[in-house]
Coordinates of C-alpha atoms in Angstrom, one line a residue:
X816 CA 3.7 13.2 24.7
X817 CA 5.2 12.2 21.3
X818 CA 5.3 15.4 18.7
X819 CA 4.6 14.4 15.5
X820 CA 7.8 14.9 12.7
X821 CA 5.8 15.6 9.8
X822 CA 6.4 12.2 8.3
X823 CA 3.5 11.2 5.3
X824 CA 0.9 8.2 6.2
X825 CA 0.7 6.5 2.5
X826 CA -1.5 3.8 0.9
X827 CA -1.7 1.9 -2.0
X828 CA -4.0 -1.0 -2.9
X829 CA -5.7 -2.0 -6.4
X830 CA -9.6 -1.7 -6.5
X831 CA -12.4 -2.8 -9.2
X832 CA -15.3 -0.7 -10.2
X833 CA -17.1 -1.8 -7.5
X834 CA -14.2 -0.8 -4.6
X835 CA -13.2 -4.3 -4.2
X836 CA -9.8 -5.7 -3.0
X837 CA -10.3 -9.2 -4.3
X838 CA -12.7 -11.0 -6.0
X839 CA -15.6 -13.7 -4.7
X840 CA -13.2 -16.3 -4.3
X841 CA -12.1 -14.6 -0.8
X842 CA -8.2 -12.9 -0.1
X843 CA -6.7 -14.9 -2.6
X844 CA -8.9 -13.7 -5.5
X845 CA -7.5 -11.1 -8.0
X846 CA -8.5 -12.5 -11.0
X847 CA -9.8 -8.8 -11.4
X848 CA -6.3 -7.3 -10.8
X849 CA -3.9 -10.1 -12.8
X850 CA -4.5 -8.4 -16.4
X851 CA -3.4 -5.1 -15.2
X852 CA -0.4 -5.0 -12.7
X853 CA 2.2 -5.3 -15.0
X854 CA 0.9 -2.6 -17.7
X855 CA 3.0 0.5 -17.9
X856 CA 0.5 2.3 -16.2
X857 CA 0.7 0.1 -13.2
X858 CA 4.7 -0.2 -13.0
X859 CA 4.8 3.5 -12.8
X860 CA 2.5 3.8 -10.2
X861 CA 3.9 1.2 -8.4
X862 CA 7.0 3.3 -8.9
X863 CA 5.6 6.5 -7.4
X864 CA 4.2 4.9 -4.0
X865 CA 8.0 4.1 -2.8
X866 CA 9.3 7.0 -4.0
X867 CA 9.9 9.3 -0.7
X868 CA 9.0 6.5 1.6
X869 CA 11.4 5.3 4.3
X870 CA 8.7 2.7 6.1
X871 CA 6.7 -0.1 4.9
X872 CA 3.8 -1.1 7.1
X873 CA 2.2 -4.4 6.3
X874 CA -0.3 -6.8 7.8
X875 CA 1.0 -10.2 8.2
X876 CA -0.7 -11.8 4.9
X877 CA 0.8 -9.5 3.1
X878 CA 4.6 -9.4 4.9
X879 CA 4.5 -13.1 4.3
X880 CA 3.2 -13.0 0.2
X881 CA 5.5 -10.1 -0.4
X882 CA 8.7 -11.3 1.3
X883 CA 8.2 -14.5 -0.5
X884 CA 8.1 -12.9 -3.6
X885 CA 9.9 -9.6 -3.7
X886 CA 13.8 -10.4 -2.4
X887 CA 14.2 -12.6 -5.6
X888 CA 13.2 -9.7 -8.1
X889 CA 15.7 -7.1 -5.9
X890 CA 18.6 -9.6 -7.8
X891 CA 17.0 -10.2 -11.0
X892 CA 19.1 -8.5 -13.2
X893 CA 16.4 -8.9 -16.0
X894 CA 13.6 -8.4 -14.2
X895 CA 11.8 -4.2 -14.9
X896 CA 13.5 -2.1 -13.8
X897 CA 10.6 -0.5 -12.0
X898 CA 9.6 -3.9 -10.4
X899 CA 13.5 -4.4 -9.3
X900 CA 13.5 -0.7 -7.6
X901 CA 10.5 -1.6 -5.7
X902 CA 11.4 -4.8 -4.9
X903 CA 15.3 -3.7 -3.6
X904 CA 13.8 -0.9 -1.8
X905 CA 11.2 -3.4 0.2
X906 CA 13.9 -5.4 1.2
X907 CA 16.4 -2.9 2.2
X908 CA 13.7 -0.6 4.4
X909 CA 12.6 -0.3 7.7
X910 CA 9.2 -2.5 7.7
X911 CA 7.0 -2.7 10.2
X912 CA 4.7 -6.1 10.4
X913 CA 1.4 -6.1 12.5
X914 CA 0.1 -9.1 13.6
X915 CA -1.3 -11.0 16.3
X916 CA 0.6 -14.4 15.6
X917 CA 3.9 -13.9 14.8
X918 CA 6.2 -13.5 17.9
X919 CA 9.2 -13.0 15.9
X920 CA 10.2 -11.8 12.3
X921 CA 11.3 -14.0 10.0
X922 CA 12.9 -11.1 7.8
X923 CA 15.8 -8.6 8.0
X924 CA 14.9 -5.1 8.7
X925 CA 11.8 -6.2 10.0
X926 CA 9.9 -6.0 13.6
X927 CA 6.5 -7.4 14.4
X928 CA 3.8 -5.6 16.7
X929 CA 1.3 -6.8 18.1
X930 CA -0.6 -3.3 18.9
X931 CA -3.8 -1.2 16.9
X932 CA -2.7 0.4 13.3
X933 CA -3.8 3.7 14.4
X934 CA -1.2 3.4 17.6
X935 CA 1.7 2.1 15.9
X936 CA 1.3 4.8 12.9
X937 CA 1.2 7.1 15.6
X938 CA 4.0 5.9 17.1
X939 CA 6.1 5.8 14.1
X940 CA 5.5 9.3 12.9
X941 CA 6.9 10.7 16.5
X942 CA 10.3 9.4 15.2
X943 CA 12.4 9.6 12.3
X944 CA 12.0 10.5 9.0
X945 CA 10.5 10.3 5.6
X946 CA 7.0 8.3 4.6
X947 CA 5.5 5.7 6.2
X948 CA 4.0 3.2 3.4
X949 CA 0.8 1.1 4.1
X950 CA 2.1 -1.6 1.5
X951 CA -1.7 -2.9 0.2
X952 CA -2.5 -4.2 3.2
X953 CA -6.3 -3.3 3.5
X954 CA -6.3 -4.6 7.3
X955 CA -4.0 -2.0 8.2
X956 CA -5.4 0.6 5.7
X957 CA -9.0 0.4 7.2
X958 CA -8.8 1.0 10.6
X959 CA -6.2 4.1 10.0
X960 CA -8.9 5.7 7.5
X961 CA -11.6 5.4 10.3
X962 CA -8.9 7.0 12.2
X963 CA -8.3 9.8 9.9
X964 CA -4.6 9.0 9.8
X965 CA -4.2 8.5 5.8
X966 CA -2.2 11.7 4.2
X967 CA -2.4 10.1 0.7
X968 CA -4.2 7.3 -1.3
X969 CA -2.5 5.8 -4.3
X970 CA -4.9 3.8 -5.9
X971 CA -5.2 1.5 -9.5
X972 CA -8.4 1.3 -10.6
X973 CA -9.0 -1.7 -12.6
X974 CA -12.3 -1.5 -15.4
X975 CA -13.8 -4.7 -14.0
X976 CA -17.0 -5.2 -11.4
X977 CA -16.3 -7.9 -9.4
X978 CA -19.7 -8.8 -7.9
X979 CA -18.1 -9.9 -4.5
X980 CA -15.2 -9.8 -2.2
X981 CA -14.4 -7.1 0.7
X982 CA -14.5 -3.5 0.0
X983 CA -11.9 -0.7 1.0
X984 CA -14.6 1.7 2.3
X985 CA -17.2 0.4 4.6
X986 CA -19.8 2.7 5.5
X987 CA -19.4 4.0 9.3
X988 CA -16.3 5.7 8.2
X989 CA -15.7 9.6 9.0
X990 CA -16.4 12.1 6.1
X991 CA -13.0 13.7 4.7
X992 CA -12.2 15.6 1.4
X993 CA -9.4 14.5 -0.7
X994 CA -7.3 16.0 -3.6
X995 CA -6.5 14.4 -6.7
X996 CA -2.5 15.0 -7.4
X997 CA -2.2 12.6 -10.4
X998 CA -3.8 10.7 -12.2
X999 CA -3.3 8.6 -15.0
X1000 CA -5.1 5.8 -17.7
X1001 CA -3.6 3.0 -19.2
X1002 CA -4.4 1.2 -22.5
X1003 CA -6.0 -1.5 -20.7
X1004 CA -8.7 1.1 -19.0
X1005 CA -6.9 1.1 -15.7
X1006 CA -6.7 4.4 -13.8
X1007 CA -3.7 5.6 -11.3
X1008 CA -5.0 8.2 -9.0
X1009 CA -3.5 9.8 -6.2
X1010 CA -5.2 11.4 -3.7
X1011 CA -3.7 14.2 -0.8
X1012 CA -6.8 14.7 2.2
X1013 CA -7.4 17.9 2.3
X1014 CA -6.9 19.3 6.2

């Protein structure tokens, strides 16, 4: 039977006022998002959610959008240097890709498991060390918060409604109480919150 180390089970992801992930337009909508993630606010979160993390866990849309983005700020010596942090430490850790496609994983440091979220997050806090990061990916996030696995939301609240698009929490899910740990509002009317569940 695998003990558990103690490791953290984190997630970030942006939402509107309406707890959407994307807009309307389907997965590739965040016309609601765009105005805000570069905002001071929204660097520094983005700062905090890596911070004591030593795995990223990602669907494969998101592995794929991210790895196509990410390794070219990690050498852009003018890029923030909030946005470089992130993006060196993405490439350089462990990650952990869930998918039912991919065979084999077309980036360093990466493996790709075919298996349910809430086994492989169970899995991966038997062994090593440090937090395991559910990198925005709201396929991954969902079936660990019906699972009660989540130890900590980072979320950026965005002051927009966006009248469509998939929400973060579907009803069916179990009741839990959470803490807020931080919080934060940006000129822009954007809110960083983290939340620790309360056990």
């Amino acid at each position: 039977m695998n003990q558990p180390t103690g490791r953290k089970v984190t997630a970030n992801l942006s939402l509107t006022l309406d707890g959407r992930y994307h807009g309307p337009g389907g997965p590739g909508d965040f016309a609601a998002f765009a105005p805000y993630v570069t905002s001071e606010v929204a660097r520094d979160h983005m700062n905090r959610i890596w911070e004591n993390a030593t795995t990223a866990l990602l669907g494969r849309v998101n592995a794929e959008g991210f790895m196509g983005y990410w390794p070219s700020v990690a050498d852009d010596g003018d890029a923030d240097p909030r946005d470089r942090g992130y993006a060196q430490w993405l490439v350089g850790t462990e990650k952990v890709v869930l998918s039912t496609t991919l065979t084999e994983a077309p980036w360093e440091r990466t493996r790709v498991v075919n298996a349910p979220a809430a086994d492989v997050v169970t899995e991966l806090k038997a062994a090593g060390g440090g937090d395991i990061l559910v990198n925005s990916s709201a396929s991954v996030i969902k079936p660990l918060l019906a699972a009660d696995l989540l130890d900590r939301l980072h979320l950026l609240i965005t002051p927009e409604i966006a009248g469509g698009g998939q929400r973060l929490f579907d009803d069916g899910l179990p009741a839990s109480k959470w803490r807020l740990t931080h919080q934060r509002s940006g000129d822009l009317g954007e809110l960083a919150l983290v939340y620790d569940r309360v056990r």
